[in-house]
Tab-separated table of C-alpha atoms in Angstrom:
chain	number	residue	atom	x	y	z
A	1	MET	CA	-19.926	-28.818	23.505
A	2	GLY	CA	-16.929	-30.462	22.145
A	3	LYS	CA	-17.396	-29.491	18.866
A	4	ASP	CA	-17.572	-25.916	19.966
A	5	LYS	CA	-14.493	-26.030	22.103
A	6	LYS	CA	-12.625	-27.606	18.947
A	7	LYS	CA	-13.721	-24.428	16.793
A	8	GLU	CA	-12.439	-22.092	19.954
A	9	GLU	CA	-9.006	-23.764	20.157
A	10	ALA	CA	-8.297	-24.259	16.101
A	11	VAL	CA	-5.555	-21.926	15.068
A	12	PHE	CA	-6.483	-20.305	11.957
A	13	LEU	CA	-7.096	-16.550	10.477
A	14	ARG	CA	-10.679	-15.627	11.481
A	15	LYS	CA	-13.058	-13.922	9.364
A	16	LYS	CA	-13.183	-10.919	11.228
A	17	ILE	CA	-13.106	-8.122	8.486
A	18	THR	CA	-16.691	-6.763	7.888
A	19	LEU	CA	-17.838	-4.298	5.382
A	20	LEU	CA	-17.444	-1.477	7.526
A	21	ARG	CA	-13.595	-2.898	8.617
A	22	ALA	CA	-13.030	-3.195	4.598
A	23	PHE	CA	-13.973	0.327	3.782
A	24	SER	CA	-12.055	1.863	6.812
A	25	LEU	CA	-8.855	-0.654	5.280
A	26	LEU	CA	-8.952	0.850	2.164
A	27	ILE	CA	-9.962	4.543	3.260
A	28	GLY	CA	-7.278	4.118	6.146
A	29	SER	CA	-4.712	2.875	3.347
A	30	MET	CA	-5.240	5.301	0.611
A	31	VAL	CA	-5.610	8.545	2.625
A	32	GLY	CA	-2.397	8.702	4.304
A	33	SER	CA	0.877	10.873	3.865
A	34	GLY	CA	0.033	10.447	0.001
A	35	ILE	CA	-2.310	13.631	-0.128
A	36	PHE	CA	0.123	15.690	2.102
A	37	ILE	CA	3.365	15.145	0.444
A	38	SER	CA	2.619	14.007	-2.969
A	39	PRO	CA	1.106	17.449	-4.289
A	40	LYS	CA	4.627	18.484	-4.336
A	41	GLY	CA	5.836	15.819	-6.835
A	42	VAL	CA	2.839	16.118	-8.808
A	43	LEU	CA	3.155	19.861	-9.332
A	44	LYS	CA	7.037	19.573	-9.803
A	45	ASN	CA	6.763	16.995	-12.612
A	46	SER	CA	3.331	18.150	-14.099
A	47	GLY	CA	4.602	22.063	-14.451
A	48	THR	CA	1.517	23.958	-13.459
A	49	VAL	CA	-1.628	23.816	-11.389
A	50	GLY	CA	-4.055	22.960	-13.894
A	51	PHE	CA	-1.989	20.235	-15.149
A	52	SER	CA	-1.210	18.868	-12.084
A	53	LEU	CA	-5.249	18.696	-11.245
A	54	VAL	CA	-5.652	17.013	-14.541
A	55	VAL	CA	-3.225	14.295	-13.248
A	56	TRP	CA	-4.735	13.949	-9.700
A	57	PHE	CA	-8.205	13.159	-11.736
A	58	ALA	CA	-6.594	11.085	-13.942
A	59	CYS	CA	-4.777	8.870	-11.242
A	60	GLY	CA	-8.030	8.557	-9.285
A	61	LEU	CA	-9.861	7.391	-12.318
A	62	LEU	CA	-7.083	5.251	-12.829
A	63	SER	CA	-7.045	3.727	-9.398
A	64	MET	CA	-11.064	3.161	-9.885
A	65	PHE	CA	-10.046	0.871	-13.164
A	66	GLY	CA	-7.588	-0.876	-11.208
A	67	ALA	CA	-9.871	-1.376	-8.123
A	68	LEU	CA	-12.332	-2.645	-10.340
A	69	CYS	CA	-9.947	-5.156	-11.649
A	70	TYR	CA	-9.169	-6.372	-8.304
A	71	ALA	CA	-12.371	-6.494	-7.197
A	72	GLU	CA	-13.415	-9.359	-9.975
A	73	LEU	CA	-9.730	-10.931	-9.012
A	74	GLY	CA	-10.935	-11.062	-5.636
A	75	THR	CA	-14.158	-12.874	-6.419
A	76	ARG	CA	-12.684	-15.372	-8.909
A	77	ILE	CA	-9.395	-16.113	-6.784
A	78	THR	CA	-10.421	-17.201	-3.503
A	79	LYS	CA	-7.004	-16.903	-1.799
A	80	SER	CA	-5.429	-13.765	0.613
A	81	GLY	CA	-2.168	-12.650	-0.986
A	82	GLY	CA	-3.040	-9.773	-3.052
A	83	HIS	CA	-0.809	-8.901	-6.157
A	84	TYR	CA	1.217	-12.034	-5.464
A	85	ILE	CA	-1.485	-14.470	-5.325
A	86	TYR	CA	-3.190	-13.194	-8.428
A	87	ILE	CA	0.030	-13.445	-10.406
A	88	LEU	CA	0.764	-16.699	-8.924
A	89	GLU	CA	-2.692	-18.126	-10.229
A	90	THR	CA	-2.706	-16.245	-13.384
A	91	LEU	CA	0.863	-16.246	-14.907
A	92	GLY	CA	2.688	-18.557	-12.878
A	93	PRO	CA	5.587	-19.074	-10.158
A	94	LEU	CA	8.365	-17.400	-11.794
A	95	PRO	CA	6.314	-13.916	-12.063
A	96	SER	CA	4.888	-14.432	-8.706
A	97	PHE	CA	8.276	-14.917	-6.911
A	98	LEU	CA	9.949	-12.081	-8.786
A	99	PHE	CA	6.916	-9.656	-7.239
A	100	LEU	CA	7.664	-11.629	-3.702
A	101	TRP	CA	11.125	-10.746	-4.047
A	102	ALA	CA	10.758	-7.214	-5.125
A	103	GLU	CA	7.981	-6.496	-2.750
A	104	PHE	CA	10.145	-7.777	0.053
A	105	PHE	CA	13.553	-6.095	-0.825
A	106	ALA	CA	12.158	-2.814	-2.280
A	107	ILE	CA	8.423	-1.874	-2.711
A	108	ARG	CA	7.149	-2.614	0.748
A	109	PRO	CA	10.017	-1.399	3.282
A	110	ALA	CA	10.576	1.708	0.773
A	111	ASN	CA	6.724	2.559	0.694
A	112	SER	CA	6.860	1.955	4.571
A	113	ALA	CA	9.867	4.295	5.050
A	114	VAL	CA	8.183	6.832	3.263
A	115	VAL	CA	5.077	6.989	5.056
A	116	SER	CA	6.596	6.619	8.499
A	117	LEU	CA	8.927	9.577	7.425
A	118	ALA	CA	6.078	11.680	6.734
A	119	PHE	CA	4.794	10.666	9.886
A	120	GLY	CA	7.756	11.791	11.982
A	121	ARG	CA	7.868	15.134	10.214
A	122	TYR	CA	4.202	16.159	10.389
A	123	LEU	CA	4.405	15.066	14.113
A	124	LEU	CA	7.365	17.308	15.027
A	125	GLU	CA	6.619	20.190	12.550
A	126	PRO	CA	4.469	22.232	15.128
A	127	PHE	CA	7.220	22.010	17.690
A	128	PHE	CA	10.092	23.520	15.415
A	129	ALA	CA	7.758	26.241	13.232
A	130	PRO	CA	8.802	28.304	11.391
A	131	CYS	CA	11.963	26.199	11.111
A	132	ALA	CA	12.292	22.506	9.564
A	133	ALA	CA	12.333	19.850	12.305
A	134	PRO	CA	15.886	18.407	12.515
A	135	VAL	CA	16.136	15.417	10.273
A	136	PRO	CA	17.836	12.816	13.319
A	137	ALA	CA	14.742	13.603	15.346
A	138	VAL	CA	12.336	13.030	12.370
A	139	LYS	CA	13.671	9.705	11.848
A	140	LEU	CA	13.841	8.648	15.545
A	141	VAL	CA	10.244	9.723	15.606
A	142	SER	CA	9.727	7.933	12.450
A	143	LEU	CA	10.742	4.613	13.614
A	144	LEU	CA	9.156	4.676	17.172
A	145	GLY	CA	5.857	5.208	15.357
A	146	TYR	CA	6.482	2.285	12.922
A	147	TYR	CA	7.527	-0.038	15.659
A	148	ALA	CA	4.272	0.956	17.813
A	149	VAL	CA	2.360	-0.377	14.948
A	150	LEU	CA	4.242	-3.468	14.361
A	151	THR	CA	3.799	-4.471	18.074
A	152	LEU	CA	0.041	-3.819	17.664
A	153	ASN	CA	-0.201	-6.078	14.396
A	154	SER	CA	1.758	-8.777	16.519
A	155	TRP	CA	-0.959	-8.631	19.258
A	156	SER	CA	-4.196	-8.713	17.854
A	157	VAL	CA	-5.828	-8.384	14.373
A	158	SER	CA	-9.143	-7.176	16.074
A	159	TRP	CA	-7.152	-4.301	17.630
A	160	SER	CA	-5.157	-3.427	14.381
A	161	ALA	CA	-8.553	-3.389	12.476
A	162	ARG	CA	-10.275	-1.185	15.120
A	163	LEU	CA	-7.562	1.220	15.146
A	164	GLN	CA	-7.938	1.509	11.666
A	165	THR	CA	-11.724	2.056	11.875
A	166	ALA	CA	-11.054	5.099	14.304
A	167	LEU	CA	-7.949	6.654	12.388
A	168	SER	CA	-10.029	6.352	9.220
A	169	ILE	CA	-12.505	8.961	10.643
A	170	VAL	CA	-9.419	10.996	11.706
A	171	LYS	CA	-8.222	10.788	8.140
A	172	LEU	CA	-11.390	12.210	6.676
A	173	LEU	CA	-11.481	14.633	9.361
A	174	ALA	CA	-7.915	15.870	8.421
A	175	LEU	CA	-9.333	16.430	4.736
A	176	VAL	CA	-12.356	18.319	6.127
A	177	LEU	CA	-10.163	20.622	7.988
A	178	ILE	CA	-8.120	21.595	5.018
A	179	ILE	CA	-11.190	21.786	2.225
A	180	VAL	CA	-13.252	23.903	4.305
A	181	PRO	CA	-11.044	26.729	4.563
A	182	GLY	CA	-9.972	26.515	1.285
A	183	MET	CA	-13.385	26.651	-0.016
A	184	MET	CA	-13.989	29.388	1.836
A	185	LEU	CA	-11.001	31.538	0.411
A	186	LEU	CA	-12.280	30.320	-3.002
A	187	ALA	CA	-15.570	31.741	-2.431
A	188	GLN	CA	-14.037	34.933	-1.259
A	189	GLY	CA	-12.614	35.156	-4.869
A	190	HIS	CA	-9.152	34.081	-3.916
A	191	THR	CA	-8.404	32.897	-7.734
A	192	GLU	CA	-5.314	34.331	-8.385
A	193	ASN	CA	-2.921	31.139	-7.920
A	194	PHE	CA	-4.865	29.624	-10.748
A	195	GLN	CA	-4.240	32.362	-13.495
A	196	ASP	CA	-2.205	30.741	-16.518
A	197	ALA	CA	-3.399	26.908	-14.942
A	198	PHE	CA	-2.656	25.357	-18.261
A	199	ASP	CA	0.333	27.385	-19.659
A	200	LYS	CA	2.050	24.745	-22.228
A	201	GLN	CA	5.311	26.328	-22.233
A	202	LEU	CA	6.003	24.920	-18.223
A	203	LEU	CA	4.509	21.383	-19.389
A	204	VAL	CA	7.236	18.797	-19.332
A	205	PRO	CA	6.050	15.509	-21.105
A	206	ASP	CA	9.040	13.578	-19.994
A	207	LYS	CA	8.108	14.073	-16.292
A	208	LEU	CA	4.527	12.947	-16.711
A	209	PRO	CA	5.314	9.333	-15.488
A	210	LEU	CA	6.781	10.730	-12.266
A	211	ALA	CA	3.846	13.196	-11.759
A	212	PHE	CA	1.698	9.853	-12.110
A	213	TYR	CA	3.954	8.090	-9.740
A	214	ALA	CA	3.421	10.725	-7.293
A	215	GLY	CA	-0.164	11.157	-7.638
A	216	MET	CA	-0.688	7.064	-7.784
A	217	PHE	CA	1.219	6.980	-4.526
A	218	ALA	CA	-1.392	9.109	-3.211
A	219	TYR	CA	-4.362	6.888	-4.011
A	220	SER	CA	-2.196	3.454	-3.563
A	221	GLY	CA	-4.211	1.344	-0.904
A	222	TRP	CA	-7.207	0.517	-3.326
A	223	PHE	CA	-5.837	-3.121	-3.483
A	224	GLN	CA	-5.456	-3.758	0.366
A	225	THR	CA	-8.814	-5.893	0.803
A	226	SER	CA	-7.314	-8.717	-1.767
A	227	PHE	CA	-4.579	-9.100	0.672
A	228	VAL	CA	-7.127	-10.141	3.503
A	229	ARG	CA	-9.358	-12.162	0.983
A	230	GLU	CA	-9.700	-14.977	3.500
A	231	GLU	CA	-10.522	-12.926	6.358
A	232	LEU	CA	-13.465	-10.641	4.821
A	233	VAL	CA	-16.909	-11.560	5.609
A	234	ARG	CA	-18.910	-12.057	2.802
A	235	PRO	CA	-16.094	-10.939	0.282
A	236	GLU	CA	-18.144	-11.660	-3.136
A	237	ARG	CA	-20.510	-8.927	-1.989
A	238	ASN	CA	-18.147	-6.730	0.088
A	239	ILE	CA	-14.931	-6.338	-2.133
A	240	PRO	CA	-16.615	-4.787	-5.000
A	241	LEU	CA	-18.775	-2.456	-2.740
A	242	ALA	CA	-15.906	-1.453	-0.656
A	243	VAL	CA	-13.692	-0.361	-3.342
A	244	ILE	CA	-15.978	1.455	-5.333
A	245	VAL	CA	-17.325	3.744	-2.387
A	246	SER	CA	-14.087	4.114	-0.943
A	247	VAL	CA	-12.367	5.051	-4.375
A	248	ILE	CA	-15.054	7.416	-5.114
A	249	THR	CA	-14.945	9.273	-1.786
A	250	VAL	CA	-11.253	9.573	-2.161
A	251	ILE	CA	-11.316	10.839	-5.517
A	252	VAL	CA	-13.831	13.691	-4.572
A	253	GLY	CA	-11.622	14.426	-1.222
A	254	TYR	CA	-8.275	14.713	-3.193
A	255	MET	CA	-9.606	16.929	-5.701
A	256	LEU	CA	-11.329	19.421	-3.105
A	257	THR	CA	-7.917	19.209	-0.890
A	258	ASN	CA	-5.749	20.174	-4.078
A	259	VAL	CA	-8.206	22.778	-4.900
A	260	SER	CA	-7.682	24.391	-1.391
A	261	TYR	CA	-3.881	24.031	-1.292
A	262	TYR	CA	-3.700	26.195	-4.602
A	263	THR	CA	-6.276	28.542	-3.349
A	264	ALA	CA	-3.994	29.334	-0.514
A	265	LEU	CA	-0.447	28.664	-1.769
A	266	GLY	CA	1.316	29.559	-4.811
A	267	THR	CA	3.139	27.390	-6.943
A	268	GLN	CA	6.454	28.532	-5.216
A	269	ASP	CA	5.127	28.046	-2.065
A	270	VAL	CA	4.069	24.310	-2.749
A	271	LEU	CA	7.586	23.169	-4.043
A	272	ALA	CA	9.406	25.147	-1.344
A	273	SER	CA	7.238	23.747	1.425
A	274	PRO	CA	8.351	20.300	3.275
A	275	ALA	CA	5.040	19.695	4.429
A	276	VAL	CA	2.383	21.115	2.351
A	277	ALA	CA	-0.490	20.620	5.005
A	278	VAL	CA	1.406	22.784	7.548
A	279	SER	CA	2.375	25.450	5.179
A	280	PHE	CA	-1.528	25.699	3.955
A	281	VAL	CA	-2.784	25.920	7.734
A	282	GLN	CA	-0.156	28.614	8.466
A	283	ARG	CA	-1.565	30.783	5.190
A	284	ALA	CA	-5.393	29.749	5.566
A	285	CYS	CA	-6.195	29.167	8.961
A	286	ARG	CA	-3.643	29.818	11.771
A	287	SER	CA	-6.114	28.558	14.528
A	288	LEU	CA	-5.394	25.027	13.393
A	289	ILE	CA	-1.623	25.066	13.396
A	290	SER	CA	-1.385	22.719	16.222
A	291	VAL	CA	-4.295	20.394	15.020
A	292	VAL	CA	-3.729	19.761	11.731
A	293	PRO	CA	-0.190	18.388	11.590
A	294	VAL	CA	-1.174	15.964	14.418
A	295	LEU	CA	-4.244	14.654	12.395
A	296	VAL	CA	-2.009	14.279	9.454
A	297	ALA	CA	0.235	12.401	11.527
A	298	LEU	CA	-2.297	10.076	12.732
A	299	SER	CA	-3.454	9.404	9.204
A	300	CYS	CA	0.160	8.293	8.021
A	301	PHE	CA	0.023	6.128	11.313
A	302	GLY	CA	-3.207	4.428	10.099
A	303	THR	CA	-1.520	4.004	6.555
A	304	MET	CA	1.409	2.206	8.294
A	305	ASN	CA	-1.059	-0.008	10.084
A	306	GLY	CA	-2.827	-0.957	6.915
A	307	GLY	CA	0.434	-1.666	5.281
A	308	ILE	CA	1.634	-4.177	7.874
A	309	LEU	CA	-1.799	-5.538	8.268
A	310	THR	CA	-1.946	-6.449	4.791
A	311	PHE	CA	1.899	-7.236	3.778
A	312	SER	CA	2.151	-9.839	6.462
A	313	ARG	CA	-0.631	-12.121	4.715
A	314	THR	CA	1.464	-11.970	1.718
A	315	LEU	CA	4.243	-13.361	3.328
A	316	PHE	CA	1.772	-15.757	4.754
A	317	VAL	CA	0.144	-16.930	1.775
A	318	ALA	CA	3.844	-17.178	-0.236
A	319	SER	CA	5.004	-19.631	2.659
A	320	ARG	CA	1.925	-21.409	2.349
A	321	GLU	CA	2.466	-21.652	-1.215
A	322	GLY	CA	6.005	-22.975	-0.735
A	323	GLN	CA	7.853	-19.723	-2.118
A	324	TRP	CA	8.869	-18.564	1.191
A	325	PRO	CA	10.386	-20.153	4.375
A	326	PRO	CA	7.530	-22.012	5.837
A	327	LEU	CA	7.939	-20.455	9.335
A	328	PHE	CA	5.946	-17.090	7.797
A	329	SER	CA	3.098	-19.286	6.984
A	330	MET	CA	2.381	-19.996	11.067
A	331	ILE	CA	-0.009	-18.353	13.433
A	332	HIS	CA	0.801	-17.405	16.901
A	333	ILE	CA	-1.163	-19.766	19.267
A	334	ARG	CA	-2.892	-17.437	21.197
A	335	ARG	CA	-3.052	-14.219	19.463
A	336	HIS	CA	-4.022	-15.804	15.885
A	337	THR	CA	-1.856	-13.243	14.230
A	338	PRO	CA	0.808	-14.042	11.650
A	339	LEU	CA	3.676	-12.998	14.004
A	340	PRO	CA	6.870	-13.956	12.144
A	341	ALA	CA	5.416	-12.427	8.700
A	342	VAL	CA	4.617	-9.069	10.787
A	343	MET	CA	8.076	-9.270	12.036
A	344	LEU	CA	10.148	-9.859	9.129
A	345	MET	CA	10.157	-6.154	7.830
A	346	PHE	CA	11.304	-4.851	10.955
A	347	PRO	CA	15.347	-4.560	9.677
A	348	LEU	CA	14.490	-3.597	6.416
A	349	VAL	CA	12.155	-0.671	7.184
A	350	THR	CA	14.967	0.625	10.041
A	351	THR	CA	17.570	0.605	7.377
A	352	MET	CA	15.620	2.600	4.788
A	353	VAL	CA	14.181	5.055	7.260
A	354	CYS	CA	17.848	5.797	8.686
A	355	ILE	CA	19.485	6.073	5.136
A	356	GLY	CA	16.516	7.100	2.772
A	357	ASP	CA	14.759	10.549	1.421
A	358	ILE	CA	11.155	10.626	0.628
A	359	TYR	CA	10.966	11.584	-3.113
A	360	HIS	CA	13.962	9.185	-3.840
A	361	LEU	CA	12.317	6.258	-2.271
A	362	MET	CA	8.887	7.112	-3.841
A	363	ASN	CA	10.350	6.844	-7.473
A	364	PHE	CA	12.657	3.751	-6.549
A	365	PHE	CA	9.744	1.527	-5.568
A	366	SER	CA	7.066	2.985	-7.594
A	367	PHE	CA	8.575	1.386	-10.880
A	368	SER	CA	8.333	-2.104	-9.274
A	369	ARG	CA	4.831	-1.636	-7.753
A	370	TRP	CA	3.065	-0.541	-10.901
A	371	LEU	CA	5.103	-3.064	-13.333
A	372	PHE	CA	3.559	-5.939	-10.921
A	373	ILE	CA	0.262	-4.442	-10.630
A	374	GLY	CA	0.214	-4.274	-14.353
A	375	LEU	CA	1.000	-7.945	-14.651
A	376	ALA	CA	-1.691	-8.870	-12.207
A	377	THR	CA	-4.566	-7.012	-14.256
A	378	LEU	CA	-3.080	-8.952	-17.475
A	379	GLY	CA	-3.409	-12.043	-15.318
A	380	LEU	CA	-7.243	-11.125	-15.080
A	381	ILE	CA	-7.570	-10.961	-18.991
A	382	VAL	CA	-5.507	-14.269	-19.277
A	383	HIS	CA	-7.544	-15.938	-16.481
A	384	ARG	CA	-10.878	-14.755	-18.139
A	385	CYS	CA	-9.551	-16.593	-21.254
A	386	ARG	CA	-8.485	-19.934	-19.525
A	387	HIS	CA	-11.623	-20.069	-17.642
A	388	PRO	CA	-14.444	-18.945	-19.719
A	389	GLU	CA	-16.797	-21.246	-17.760
A	390	LEU	CA	-15.718	-19.520	-14.559
A	391	GLN	CA	-19.280	-17.376	-13.123
A	392	SER	CA	-17.822	-14.571	-11.178
A	393	PRO	CA	-20.395	-12.748	-9.227
A	394	PHE	CA	-18.532	-9.582	-10.325
A	395	LYS	CA	-17.290	-8.494	-13.774
A	396	VAL	CA	-16.132	-5.471	-15.417
A	397	PRO	CA	-15.974	-4.717	-19.102
A	398	LEU	CA	-12.787	-5.949	-20.970
A	399	PHE	CA	-11.621	-2.781	-21.693
A	400	ILE	CA	-11.061	-1.845	-18.193
A	401	PRO	CA	-8.381	-4.086	-17.195
A	402	VAL	CA	-7.002	-3.557	-21.074
A	403	SER	CA	-6.485	0.026	-20.541
A	404	PHE	CA	-5.406	-0.087	-17.157
A	405	THR	CA	-2.764	-2.875	-18.178
A	406	ILE	CA	-1.517	-0.601	-20.866
A	407	ILE	CA	-1.442	2.346	-19.297
A	408	CYS	CA	0.458	0.695	-16.533
A	409	LEU	CA	3.139	-0.762	-18.447
A	410	PHE	CA	3.477	2.594	-20.832
A	411	THR	CA	4.220	4.655	-17.555
A	412	VAL	CA	6.595	2.145	-16.211
A	413	ALA	CA	8.722	2.166	-19.582
A	414	MET	CA	8.434	5.827	-19.837
A	415	SER	CA	9.947	6.195	-16.397
A	416	PHE	CA	13.060	5.107	-17.547
A	417	TYR	CA	13.885	8.050	-19.384
A	418	SER	CA	12.459	10.092	-16.564
A	419	ASP	CA	14.603	8.884	-13.962
A	420	PRO	CA	16.923	6.410	-15.156
A	421	VAL	CA	18.914	6.372	-11.960
A	422	ASN	CA	16.072	5.104	-9.387
A	423	ILE	CA	14.368	3.266	-11.902
A	424	SER	CA	17.295	1.305	-13.200
A	425	ILE	CA	18.001	0.597	-9.501
A	426	GLY	CA	14.443	-0.865	-8.926
A	427	CYS	CA	14.733	-3.004	-12.252
A	428	THR	CA	17.950	-4.337	-11.125
A	429	MET	CA	16.231	-5.377	-7.590
A	430	VAL	CA	13.521	-7.284	-9.720
A	431	LEU	CA	15.714	-9.202	-12.128
A	432	SER	CA	18.285	-9.878	-8.863
A	433	GLY	CA	15.198	-12.506	-7.887
A	434	PHE	CA	15.966	-14.612	-11.293
A	435	PRO	CA	19.168	-16.403	-10.099
A	436	VAL	CA	17.407	-16.795	-6.788
A	437	TYR	CA	14.500	-18.355	-8.123
A	438	TYR	CA	16.324	-20.899	-9.997
A	439	LEU	CA	18.583	-21.825	-7.431
A	440	VAL	CA	16.155	-22.184	-4.568
A	441	ILE	CA	12.724	-22.557	-5.816
A	442	HIS	CA	13.178	-24.321	-9.334
A	443	ARG	CA	15.453	-26.773	-8.184
A	444	GLN	CA	15.261	-28.911	-5.222
A	445	MET	CA	17.055	-28.175	-2.249
A	446	SER	CA	19.534	-31.139	-0.809
A	447	ASN	CA	18.733	-33.041	1.828
A	448	ARG	CA	21.132	-31.356	3.889
A	449	CYS	CA	19.843	-27.884	3.533
A	450	ARG	CA	16.203	-29.453	4.043
A	451	SER	CA	17.366	-30.432	7.142
A	452	LEU	CA	19.008	-27.406	8.551
A	453	LEU	CA	16.080	-25.517	7.229
A	454	TYR	CA	13.855	-27.795	9.343
A	455	TYR	CA	15.897	-27.610	12.530
A	456	VAL	CA	16.102	-23.560	12.547
A	457	THR	CA	12.156	-23.521	11.851
A	458	GLN	CA	11.628	-25.778	14.875
A	459	LYS	CA	13.714	-23.559	16.935
A	460	LEU	CA	12.326	-20.319	16.061
A	461	GLN	CA	8.910	-22.066	16.303
A	462	LEU	CA	9.165	-22.841	19.899
A	463	LEU	CA	10.486	-19.404	20.630
A	464	LEU	CA	7.838	-17.180	18.957
A	465	GLU	CA	5.144	-19.700	20.290
A	466	VAL	CA	3.724	-20.174	16.347
A	467	VAL	CA	2.063	-23.229	14.852
A	468	GLN	CA	0.982	-24.019	11.153
A	469	GLN	CA	-2.568	-22.883	10.681
A	470	GLU	CA	-5.149	-25.717	10.688
A	471	ILE	CA	-7.182	-26.361	7.752
A	472	LYS	CA	-10.816	-25.001	8.773
A	473	THR	CA	-13.678	-27.568	8.182
A	474	TYR	CA	-16.653	-26.066	9.174
């Protein structure tokens, strides 16, 4: 009885994420705002309908390669933390800190801002059609949605996981309600928008990296199980199974959705639309005009939930590894949620939602994200060379991490030519982490600074009712 009571009272992140929840987390993170806002970005930077469909399929294939690499990393490295912990364990503390720095100040807040802005736009669109929703109203609703998800993740891991499962069904329903009318139109012979689908004169090669950024943004989320590795039930089995099934599902769904878009909407219609799914419904199936935007908004809500659920684990693991303030490795004594890590994103996302634009934000954070994802898969190759004796329960052919790494780093390099301003800002954000690393992490803090940090941590610990995670011994 005493041992059972001790188990119940111990404070740690429990293994509550089953295979179904892992699959729901991946589907819920991938199918969100991307498929409803990225078609415009992919088409604009690829030039034609045909080339845009090629980009969508290539992004899906690239995502599968990345997902397989991360599945192997997840079976080799048993810690949570995703990109951060993989880079730390394979390439060392400096690259991992630079990722953490860029993730906190650029990648995650900008990504969350894009998704929340899409949530606000689609939720308000039916109320203002045929006019565009006012920007201040969109931003206000976007912030309210983000704060609701923030509160839920501070309250309960189980409830946020259950919500993710439910919203994954909603996301697939939203895609079905777009795919079915589109396929019906296609079966009726509406192929006029596919004429000259591969007109080479409209292809702009130097813009293709931006098309890939937009497409990969829609698929982003295939790596989410790596952030919650320690909370997964049977991770050596469930990680590979969940990523393979979910990525294949999303590739098929995205290709059919884009074909449906182009069946009903011409190139200029897509480029002129602030909300492609709404424009599609207005043209193809007006009876769904009040249903699809709400389902799309709920899809975005699920993506926000998945993003907060996983990013809080990155900060949690980073503070446990000594590269982030110790407060953020603490867990609420009753809720068993990493409350400080969850709340840390509040001010940055609020700022970016208030001042940002969806497509500029997308280019801004994509540079840093794909740079570090490429480094993480490079780390897989390094880890194999350093530890040939390690028997991983899941192993991919070497050409997969090599191909994925080269494509990621090549796309990152080419994007400097495609969008020099936003990419330069993203690069500067990454490089600004160098002095911080050497002043705060590499050098030992003075006793005075250490005492001040300890004092502040104690006060906040009492205020938030959080404690250090106990090491689980059973």
